Coordinates of C-alpha atoms in Angstrom, one line a residue:
Chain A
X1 CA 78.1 121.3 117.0
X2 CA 77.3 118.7 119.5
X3 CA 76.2 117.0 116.7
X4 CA 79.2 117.1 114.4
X5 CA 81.5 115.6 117.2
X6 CA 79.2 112.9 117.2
X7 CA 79.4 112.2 113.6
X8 CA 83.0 112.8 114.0
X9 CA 83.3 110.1 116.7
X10 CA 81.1 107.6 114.5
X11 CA 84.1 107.9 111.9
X12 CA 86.6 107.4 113.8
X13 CA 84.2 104.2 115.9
X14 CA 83.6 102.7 112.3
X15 CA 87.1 103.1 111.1
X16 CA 89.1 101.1 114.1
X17 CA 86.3 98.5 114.5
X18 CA 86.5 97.7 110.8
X19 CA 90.2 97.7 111.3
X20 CA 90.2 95.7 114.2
X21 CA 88.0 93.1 112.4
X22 CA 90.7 93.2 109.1
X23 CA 93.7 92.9 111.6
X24 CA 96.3 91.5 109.1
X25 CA 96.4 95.4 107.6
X26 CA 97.9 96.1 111.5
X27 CA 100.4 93.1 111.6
X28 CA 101.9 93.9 108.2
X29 CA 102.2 97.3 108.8
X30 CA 104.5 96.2 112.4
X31 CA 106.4 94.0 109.8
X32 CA 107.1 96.4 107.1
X33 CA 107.8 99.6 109.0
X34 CA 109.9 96.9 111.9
X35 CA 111.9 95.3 108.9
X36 CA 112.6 99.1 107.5
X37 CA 113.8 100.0 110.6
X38 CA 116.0 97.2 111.4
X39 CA 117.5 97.9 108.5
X40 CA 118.3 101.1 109.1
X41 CA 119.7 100.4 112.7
X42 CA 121.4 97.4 111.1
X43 CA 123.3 99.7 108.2
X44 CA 124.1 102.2 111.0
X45 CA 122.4 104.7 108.5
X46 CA 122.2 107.5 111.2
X47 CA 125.9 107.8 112.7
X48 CA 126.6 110.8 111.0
X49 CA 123.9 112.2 113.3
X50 CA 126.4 112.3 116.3
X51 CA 128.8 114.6 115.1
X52 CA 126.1 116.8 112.9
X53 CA 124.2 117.6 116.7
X54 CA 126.9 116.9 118.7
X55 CA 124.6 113.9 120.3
X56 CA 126.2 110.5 121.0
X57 CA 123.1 108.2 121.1
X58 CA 122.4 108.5 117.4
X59 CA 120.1 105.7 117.0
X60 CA 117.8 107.5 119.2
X61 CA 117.3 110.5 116.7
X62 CA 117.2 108.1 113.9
X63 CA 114.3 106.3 115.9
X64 CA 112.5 109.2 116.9
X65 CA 113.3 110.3 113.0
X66 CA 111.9 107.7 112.0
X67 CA 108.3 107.7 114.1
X68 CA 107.8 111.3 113.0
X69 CA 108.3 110.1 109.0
X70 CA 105.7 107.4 110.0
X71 CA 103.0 109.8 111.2
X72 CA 103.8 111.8 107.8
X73 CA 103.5 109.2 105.3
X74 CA 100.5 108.0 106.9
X75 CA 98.5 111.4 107.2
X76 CA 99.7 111.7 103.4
X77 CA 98.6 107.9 102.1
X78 CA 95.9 107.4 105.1
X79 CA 93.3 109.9 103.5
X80 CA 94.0 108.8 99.6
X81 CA 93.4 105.2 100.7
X82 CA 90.3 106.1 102.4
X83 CA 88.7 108.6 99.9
X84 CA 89.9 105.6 97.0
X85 CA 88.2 103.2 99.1
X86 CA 84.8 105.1 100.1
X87 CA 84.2 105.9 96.7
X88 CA 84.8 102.4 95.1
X89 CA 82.8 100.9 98.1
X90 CA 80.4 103.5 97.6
X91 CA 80.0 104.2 100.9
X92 CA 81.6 108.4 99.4
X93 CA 78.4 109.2 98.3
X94 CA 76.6 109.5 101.1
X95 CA 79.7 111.0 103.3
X96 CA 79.1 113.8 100.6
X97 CA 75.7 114.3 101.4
X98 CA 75.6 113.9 104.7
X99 CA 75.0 117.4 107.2
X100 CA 78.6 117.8 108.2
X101 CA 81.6 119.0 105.7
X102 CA 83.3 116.4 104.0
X103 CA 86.8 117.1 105.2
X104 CA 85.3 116.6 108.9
X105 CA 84.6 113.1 108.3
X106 CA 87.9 112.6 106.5
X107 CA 89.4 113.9 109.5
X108 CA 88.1 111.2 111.7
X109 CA 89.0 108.4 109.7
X110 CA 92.6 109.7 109.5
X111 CA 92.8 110.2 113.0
X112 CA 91.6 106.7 113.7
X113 CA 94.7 105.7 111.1
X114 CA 96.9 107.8 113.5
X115 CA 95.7 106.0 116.3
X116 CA 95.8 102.5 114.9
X117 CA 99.4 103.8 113.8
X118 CA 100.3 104.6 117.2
X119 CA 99.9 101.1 118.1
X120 CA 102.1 100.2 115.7
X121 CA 104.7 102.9 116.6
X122 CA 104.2 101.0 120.6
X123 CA 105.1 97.9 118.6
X124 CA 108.2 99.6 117.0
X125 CA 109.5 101.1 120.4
X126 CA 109.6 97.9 122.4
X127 CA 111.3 96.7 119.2
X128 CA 113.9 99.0 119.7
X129 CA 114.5 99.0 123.3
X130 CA 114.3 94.8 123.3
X131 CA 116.1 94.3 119.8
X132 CA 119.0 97.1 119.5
X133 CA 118.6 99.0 123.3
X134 CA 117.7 102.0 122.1
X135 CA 115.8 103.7 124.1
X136 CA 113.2 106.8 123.0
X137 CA 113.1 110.3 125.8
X138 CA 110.2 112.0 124.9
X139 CA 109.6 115.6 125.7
X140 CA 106.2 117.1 125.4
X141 CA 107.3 119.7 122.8
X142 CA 108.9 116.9 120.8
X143 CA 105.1 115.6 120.6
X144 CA 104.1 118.7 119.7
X145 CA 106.3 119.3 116.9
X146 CA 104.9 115.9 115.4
X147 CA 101.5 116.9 116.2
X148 CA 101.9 120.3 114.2
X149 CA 103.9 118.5 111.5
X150 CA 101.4 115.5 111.2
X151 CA 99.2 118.5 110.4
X152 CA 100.7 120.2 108.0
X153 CA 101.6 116.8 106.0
X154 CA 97.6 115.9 106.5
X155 CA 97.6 119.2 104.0
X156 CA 100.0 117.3 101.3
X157 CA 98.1 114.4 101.6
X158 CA 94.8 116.7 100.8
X159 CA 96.9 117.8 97.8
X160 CA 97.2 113.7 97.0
X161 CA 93.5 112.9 98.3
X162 CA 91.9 115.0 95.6
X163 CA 94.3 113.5 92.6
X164 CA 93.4 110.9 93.9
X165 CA 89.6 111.6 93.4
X166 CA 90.3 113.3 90.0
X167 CA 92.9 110.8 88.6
X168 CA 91.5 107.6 90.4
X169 CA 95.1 105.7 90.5
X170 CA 97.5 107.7 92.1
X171 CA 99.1 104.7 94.2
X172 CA 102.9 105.3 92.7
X173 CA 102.9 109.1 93.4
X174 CA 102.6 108.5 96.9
X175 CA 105.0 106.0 97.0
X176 CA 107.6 108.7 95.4
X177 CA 106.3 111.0 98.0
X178 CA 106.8 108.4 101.1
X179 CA 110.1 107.2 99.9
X180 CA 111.2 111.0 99.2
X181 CA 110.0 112.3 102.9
X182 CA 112.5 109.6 103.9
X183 CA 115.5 110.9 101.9
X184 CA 115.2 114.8 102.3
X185 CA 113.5 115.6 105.1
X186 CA 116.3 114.3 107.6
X187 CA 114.9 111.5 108.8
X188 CA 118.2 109.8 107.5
X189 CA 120.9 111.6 107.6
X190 CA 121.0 114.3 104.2
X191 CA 123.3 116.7 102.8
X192 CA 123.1 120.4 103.8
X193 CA 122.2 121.8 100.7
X194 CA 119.1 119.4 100.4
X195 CA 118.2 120.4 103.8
X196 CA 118.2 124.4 103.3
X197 CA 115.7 123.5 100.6
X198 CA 113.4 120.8 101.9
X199 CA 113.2 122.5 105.0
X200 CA 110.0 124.2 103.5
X201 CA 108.5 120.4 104.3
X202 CA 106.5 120.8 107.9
X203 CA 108.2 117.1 108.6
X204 CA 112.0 118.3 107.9
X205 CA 111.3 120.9 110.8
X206 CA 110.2 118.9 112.8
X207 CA 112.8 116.2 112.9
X208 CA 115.6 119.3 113.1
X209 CA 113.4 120.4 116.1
X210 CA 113.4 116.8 117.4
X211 CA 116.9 116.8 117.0
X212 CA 117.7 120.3 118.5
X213 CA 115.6 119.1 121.6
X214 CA 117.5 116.0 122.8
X215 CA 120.7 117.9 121.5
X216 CA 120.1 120.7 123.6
X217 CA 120.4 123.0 121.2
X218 CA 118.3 125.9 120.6
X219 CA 115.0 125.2 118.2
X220 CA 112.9 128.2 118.8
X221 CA 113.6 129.6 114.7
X222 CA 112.5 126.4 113.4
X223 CA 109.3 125.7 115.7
X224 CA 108.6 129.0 114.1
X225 CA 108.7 127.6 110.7
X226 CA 107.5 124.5 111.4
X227 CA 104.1 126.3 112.5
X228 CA 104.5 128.6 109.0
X229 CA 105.3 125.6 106.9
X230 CA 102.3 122.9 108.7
X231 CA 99.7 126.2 108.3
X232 CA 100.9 126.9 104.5
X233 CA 100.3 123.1 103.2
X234 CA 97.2 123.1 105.6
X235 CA 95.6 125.9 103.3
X236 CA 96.8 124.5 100.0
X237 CA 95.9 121.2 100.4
X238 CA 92.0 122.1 101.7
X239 CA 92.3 124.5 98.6
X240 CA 93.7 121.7 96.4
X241 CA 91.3 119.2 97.7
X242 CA 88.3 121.8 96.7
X243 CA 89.7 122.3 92.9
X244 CA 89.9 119.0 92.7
X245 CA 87.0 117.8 94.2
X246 CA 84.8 120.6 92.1
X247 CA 86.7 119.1 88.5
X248 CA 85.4 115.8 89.5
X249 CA 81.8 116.7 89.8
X250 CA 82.0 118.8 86.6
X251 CA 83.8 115.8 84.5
X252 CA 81.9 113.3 86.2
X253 CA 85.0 111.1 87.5
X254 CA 83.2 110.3 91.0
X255 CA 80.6 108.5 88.8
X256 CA 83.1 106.2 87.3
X257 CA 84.8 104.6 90.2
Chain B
X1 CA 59.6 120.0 97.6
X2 CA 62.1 119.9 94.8
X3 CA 62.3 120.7 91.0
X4 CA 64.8 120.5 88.4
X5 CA 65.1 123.7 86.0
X6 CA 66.6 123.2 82.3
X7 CA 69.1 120.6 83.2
X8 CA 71.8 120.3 80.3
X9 CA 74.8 117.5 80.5
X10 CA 77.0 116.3 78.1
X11 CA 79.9 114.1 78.3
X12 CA 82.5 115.4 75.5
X13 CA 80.5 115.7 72.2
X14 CA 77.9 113.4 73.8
X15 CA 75.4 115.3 75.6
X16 CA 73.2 113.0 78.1
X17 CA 70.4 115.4 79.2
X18 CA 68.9 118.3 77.1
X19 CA 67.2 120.8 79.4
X20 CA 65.0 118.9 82.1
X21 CA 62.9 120.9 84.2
X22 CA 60.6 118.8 86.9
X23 CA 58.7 119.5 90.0
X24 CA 59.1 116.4 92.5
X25 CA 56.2 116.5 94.8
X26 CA 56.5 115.4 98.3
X27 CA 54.4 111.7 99.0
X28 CA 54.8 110.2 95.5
X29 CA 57.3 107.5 94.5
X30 CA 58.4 109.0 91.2
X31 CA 60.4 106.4 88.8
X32 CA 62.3 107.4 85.6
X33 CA 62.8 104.7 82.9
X34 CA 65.3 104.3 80.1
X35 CA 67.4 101.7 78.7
X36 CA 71.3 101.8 79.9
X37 CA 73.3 104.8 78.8
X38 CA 70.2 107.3 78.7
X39 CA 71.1 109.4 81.6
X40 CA 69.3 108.5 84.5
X41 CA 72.2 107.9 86.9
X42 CA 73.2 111.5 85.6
X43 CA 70.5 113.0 86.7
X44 CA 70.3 111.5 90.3
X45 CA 74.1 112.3 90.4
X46 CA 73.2 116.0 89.6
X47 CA 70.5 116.1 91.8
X48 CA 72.6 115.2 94.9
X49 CA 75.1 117.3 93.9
X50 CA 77.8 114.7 93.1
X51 CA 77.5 116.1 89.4
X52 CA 78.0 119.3 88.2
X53 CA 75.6 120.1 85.2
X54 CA 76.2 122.1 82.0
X55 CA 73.6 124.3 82.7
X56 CA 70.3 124.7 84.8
X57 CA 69.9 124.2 88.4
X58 CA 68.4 122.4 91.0
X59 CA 66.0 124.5 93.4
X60 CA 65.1 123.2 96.6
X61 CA 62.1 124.6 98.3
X62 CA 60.6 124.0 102.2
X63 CA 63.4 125.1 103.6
X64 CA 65.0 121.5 101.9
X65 CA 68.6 121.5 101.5
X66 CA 71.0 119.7 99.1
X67 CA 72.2 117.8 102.2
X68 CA 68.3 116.4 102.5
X69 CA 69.1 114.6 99.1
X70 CA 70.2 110.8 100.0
X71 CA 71.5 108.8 96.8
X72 CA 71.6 104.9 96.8
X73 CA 73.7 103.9 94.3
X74 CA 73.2 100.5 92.1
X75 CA 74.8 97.1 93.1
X76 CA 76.2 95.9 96.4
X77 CA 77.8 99.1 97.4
X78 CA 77.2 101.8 99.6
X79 CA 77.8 99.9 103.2
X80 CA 81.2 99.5 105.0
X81 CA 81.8 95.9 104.9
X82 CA 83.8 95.1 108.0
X83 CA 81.4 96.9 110.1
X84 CA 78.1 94.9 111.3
X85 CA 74.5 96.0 110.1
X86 CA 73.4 97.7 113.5
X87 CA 76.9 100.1 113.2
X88 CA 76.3 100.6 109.2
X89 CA 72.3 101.6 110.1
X90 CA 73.7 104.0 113.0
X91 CA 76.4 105.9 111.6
X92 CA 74.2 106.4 108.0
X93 CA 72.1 108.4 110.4
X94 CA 74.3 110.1 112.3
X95 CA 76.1 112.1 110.0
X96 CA 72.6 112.9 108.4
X97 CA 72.6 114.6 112.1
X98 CA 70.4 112.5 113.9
X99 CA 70.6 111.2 117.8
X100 CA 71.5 107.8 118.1
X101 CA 68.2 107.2 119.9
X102 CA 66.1 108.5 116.6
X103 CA 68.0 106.0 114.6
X104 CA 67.1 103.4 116.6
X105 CA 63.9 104.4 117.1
X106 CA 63.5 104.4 113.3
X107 CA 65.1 100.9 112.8
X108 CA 61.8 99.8 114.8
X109 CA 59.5 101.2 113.0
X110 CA 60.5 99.9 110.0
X111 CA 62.2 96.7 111.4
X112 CA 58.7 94.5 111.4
X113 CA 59.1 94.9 107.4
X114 CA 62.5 93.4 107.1
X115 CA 62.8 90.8 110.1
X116 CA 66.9 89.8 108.6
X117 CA 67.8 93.2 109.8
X118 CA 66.7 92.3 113.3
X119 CA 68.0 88.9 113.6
X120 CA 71.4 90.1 111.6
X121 CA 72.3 93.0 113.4
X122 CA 75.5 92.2 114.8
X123 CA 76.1 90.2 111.5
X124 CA 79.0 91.9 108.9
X125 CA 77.3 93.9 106.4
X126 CA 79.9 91.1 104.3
X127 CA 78.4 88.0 105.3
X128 CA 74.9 89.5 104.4
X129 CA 73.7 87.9 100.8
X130 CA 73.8 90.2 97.6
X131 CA 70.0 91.1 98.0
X132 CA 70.6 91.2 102.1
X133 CA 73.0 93.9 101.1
X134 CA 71.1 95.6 98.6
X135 CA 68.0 95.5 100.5
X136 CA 70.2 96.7 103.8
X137 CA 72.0 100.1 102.1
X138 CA 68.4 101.2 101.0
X139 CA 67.0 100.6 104.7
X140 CA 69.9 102.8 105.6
X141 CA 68.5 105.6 103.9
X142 CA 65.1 105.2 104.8
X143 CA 66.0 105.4 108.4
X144 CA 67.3 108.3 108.1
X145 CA 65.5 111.8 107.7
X146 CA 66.7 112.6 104.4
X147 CA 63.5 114.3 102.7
X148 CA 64.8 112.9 99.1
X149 CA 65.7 109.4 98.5
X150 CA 67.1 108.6 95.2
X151 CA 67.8 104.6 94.3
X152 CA 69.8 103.6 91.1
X153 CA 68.0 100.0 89.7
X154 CA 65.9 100.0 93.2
X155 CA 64.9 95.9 93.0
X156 CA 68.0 95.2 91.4
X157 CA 69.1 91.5 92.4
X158 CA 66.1 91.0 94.7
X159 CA 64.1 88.1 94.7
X160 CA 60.3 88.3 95.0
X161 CA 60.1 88.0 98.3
X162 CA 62.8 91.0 99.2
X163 CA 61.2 92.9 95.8
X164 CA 57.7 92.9 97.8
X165 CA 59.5 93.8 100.9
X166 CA 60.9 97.1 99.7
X167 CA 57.8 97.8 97.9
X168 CA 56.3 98.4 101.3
X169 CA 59.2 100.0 103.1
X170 CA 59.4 102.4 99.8
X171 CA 55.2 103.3 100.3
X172 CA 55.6 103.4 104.2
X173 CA 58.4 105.6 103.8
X174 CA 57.3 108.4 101.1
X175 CA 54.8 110.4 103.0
X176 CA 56.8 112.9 103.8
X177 CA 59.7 113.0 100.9
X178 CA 60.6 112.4 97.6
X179 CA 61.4 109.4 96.3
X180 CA 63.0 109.2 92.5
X181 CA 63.7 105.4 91.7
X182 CA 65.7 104.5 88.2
X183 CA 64.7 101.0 87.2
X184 CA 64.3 98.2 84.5
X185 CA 62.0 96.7 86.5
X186 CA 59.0 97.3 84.7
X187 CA 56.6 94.8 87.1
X188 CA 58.5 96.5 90.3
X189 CA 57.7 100.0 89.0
X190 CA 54.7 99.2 88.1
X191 CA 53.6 98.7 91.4
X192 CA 55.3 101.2 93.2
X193 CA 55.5 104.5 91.7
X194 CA 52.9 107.6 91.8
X195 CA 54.5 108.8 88.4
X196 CA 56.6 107.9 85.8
X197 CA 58.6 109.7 83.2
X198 CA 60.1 108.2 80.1
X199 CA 63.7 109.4 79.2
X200 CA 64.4 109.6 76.1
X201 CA 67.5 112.0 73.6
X202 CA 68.3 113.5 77.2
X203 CA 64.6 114.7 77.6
X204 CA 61.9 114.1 79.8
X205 CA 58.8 113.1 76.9
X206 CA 56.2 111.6 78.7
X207 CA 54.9 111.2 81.9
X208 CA 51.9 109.4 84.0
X209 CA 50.2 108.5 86.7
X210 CA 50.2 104.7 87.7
X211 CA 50.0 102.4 84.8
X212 CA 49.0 98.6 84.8
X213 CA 52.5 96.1 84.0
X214 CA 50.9 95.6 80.5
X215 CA 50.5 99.6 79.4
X216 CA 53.6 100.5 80.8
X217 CA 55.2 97.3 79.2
X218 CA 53.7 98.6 75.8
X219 CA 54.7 102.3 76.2
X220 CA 58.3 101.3 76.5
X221 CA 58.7 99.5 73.6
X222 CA 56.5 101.7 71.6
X223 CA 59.3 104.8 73.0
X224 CA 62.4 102.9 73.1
X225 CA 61.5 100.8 70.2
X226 CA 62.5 97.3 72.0
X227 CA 61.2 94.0 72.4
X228 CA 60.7 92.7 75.9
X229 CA 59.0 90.1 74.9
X230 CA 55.8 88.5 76.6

């Protein structure tokens, strides 16, 4: 056990002092994600928020929104990237041999992309409070409903992190997927009948619970399906990730990287 | 102690390995040769599990388990570039489960063999030179306490000086394991290995004890039916 943590906190050591040395992969990420975000103040994309939960500051839900959809789409992306770059670095082989499971060390390295991320999301606050006043109330369940959500998309990006070890290139799927999360998961504003649907996504819960919370409505139906859904995609995507990983060794595609 | 038991692989119609079986003894350096293509990566790849085979398995006696295999693969790879030597040496061990204090202890023994590693240890494994590298993701396994080490093209883009180096670290460091080494380097293997096996049409067809550059030269053309020339 005690030596499993350790491994774990080696991952996550290597991962933000390589990242810290390659710091341009940090300023371009402020950049894109600040310019993205802009735009979306800029367009007024989330008015229609106000009088769908009754909230007058309806930049502040599409901020918020918006940070939660950041925290998906890099717990989806983060652990394809990795897994594309370990093995054509070669550094995959000997995560898969080492004493602790696989997906423990994956789960450091993501968690040091969260936490780089973070820093980026600090970046993308002070943006919005300097640039446009908005300004972000957190509430500790609001955290936790991206915390279980960040989760449950960590599952979908298992789903994508064993393509990705199967089909090699898998670089415009998770694009779709990002730019999807973004349209129907209500992280701008979406049409009713998308929503009863996509609501089966852990990150469209969690922005309706986000949104119930500085409402002040009530949220206690979809924290329950938010902790359904996150659980769910958990479970398929560590069973995806196995299939995937075991079609691999069989076909040989981890020796051809 | 280790052995391979009727290994069968085949790529599509092609298969690469017809049935090995093969006891690897702990303390010898054993080296498989075979032009490109023949399977040898397959094998090693099987062996630490990164391959499924067709058929056969691999047992694994001692109490040894599949995470006791370590593989090295060819060329530069195999190190995290952005991170310095010293951090690529420690976390290689780490998650083979050892203390950090082992590892370090480890890096000392062996460190008198290899004096760039001490000077270059808060160097980027990226500023290191090809055979820095090369020589650097091998030293990585040997610290650690895997009981199998496995190296694809072992003195591959060494020089003489860094091929005699791991020469040393490779006999210093096979007491108390298996070591499997894949290699063209006939003068290099030569030197180095306890036993070698000739691969040939996916099977194991000869194998022997230490053989001069000149026999073993002779043996490979004779089997593989090349010219190396003088």
């Amino acid at each position: 056990m005690v030596g499993a943590l350790r491994a774990f906190y080696w991952e996550i050591k290597m991962s933000i002092m390589g990242t810290i040395r390659y710091r341009f992969g940090v300023f371009s990420d402020i950049i894109v994600f600040s310019a993205l975000l802009s735009a979306f103040l800029l367009s007024d994309s989330g008015k229609s928020y106000g009088s769908v939960y009754n909230y007058s500051n309806y930049k502040e839900l599409l901020v918020i929104g918006y940070m939660a959809w950041m925290y998906a789409v890099s717990s989806i992306s983060s652990i394809s990237q990795i897994i594309s770059g370990e093995l054509r670095g070669g550094t995959f082989y000997k995560k898969y041999n080492s004493k602790y499971p696989l997906q423990l060390l994956l789960l450091g390295r993501l968690l040091a992309s969260l936490l780089i991320e973070s820093v980026v999301m600090i970046v993308l606050l002070l943006l919005a409070k300097l640039g446009w006043n908005v300004e972000v109330t957190f509430h500790p369940l609001i955290i936790l409903a991206i915390i279980i959500s960040t989760i449950g998309m960590y599952g979908i990006g298992m789903v994508v992190a064993g393509m990705t070890i199967f089909y090699k290139n898998v670089r415009s799927v998770i694009f779709l997927i990002q730019m999807g999360l973004l349209f129907v998961t209500d992280t701008l504003p979406v049409a009713e009948g998308i929503l009863s649907i996509s609501k089966i996504i852990p990150l469209t819960s969690c922005n309706l619970i986000i949104k119930y919370i500085l409402a002040g409505q009530s949220y206690s139906h979809e924290f329950v399906l938010l902790c359904i859904t996150a659980a769910g995609f958990l479970a398929l995507g560590v069973l995806c990730f196995s299939c995937y990983l075991k079609k691999a060794r069989k076909k040989g595609n981890l020796l051809f990287y | 102690m280790m052995k391979v038991d009727n290994i069968t692989k085949s790529y599509g119609n092609n298969t690469v390995l017809r049935g090995i079986t093969y006891n690897f003894e702990k303390g010898n350096i054993t080296t498989i040769l075979a032009p490109n293509g023949s399977g040898k990566t397959t094998l090693l790849s099987i062996i630490s599990g990164l391959l499924i085979p067709d058929s056969g398995t691999v047992h694994f006696y001692e109490n040894w388990e599949p995470s006791d295999v370590c593989i090295v693969l060819a060329g530069e790879k195999n190190l995290y570039m952005k991170n310095t030597v010293l951090e690529n040496l420690l976390y290689f061990g780490i998650i083979r489960g050892m203390k950090k204090r082992e590892v370090t202890e480890n890096i000392e023994r062996f460190k008198d063999y290899l004096p760039f590693i001490g000077e270059a240890q808060s160097k980027l494994a990226e500023k290191l030179s090809y055979g820095q590298k090369r020589l650097l993701s091998i030293f990585s396994a040997i610290i650690t306490n895997a009981k199998c080490i496995m190296i694809d093209e072992a003195s591959e883009g060494l020089d003489m000086e860094y091929a005699n180096i791991l020469k040393i670290l490779l006999r210093k460091s096979a007491e108390d394991r298996v070591i499997i080494l894949a290699s063209h380097d006939y003068d290099f293997v030569s030197k180095v290995s306890d036993r070698l096996i000739f691969l040939k049409d996916g099977k194991f067809i000869e194998e022997h004890g230490q053989l001069p550059l000149d026999l073993l030269k002779k043996r490979y053309m004779e089997i593989f039916n090349v010219d190396l020339g003088d």
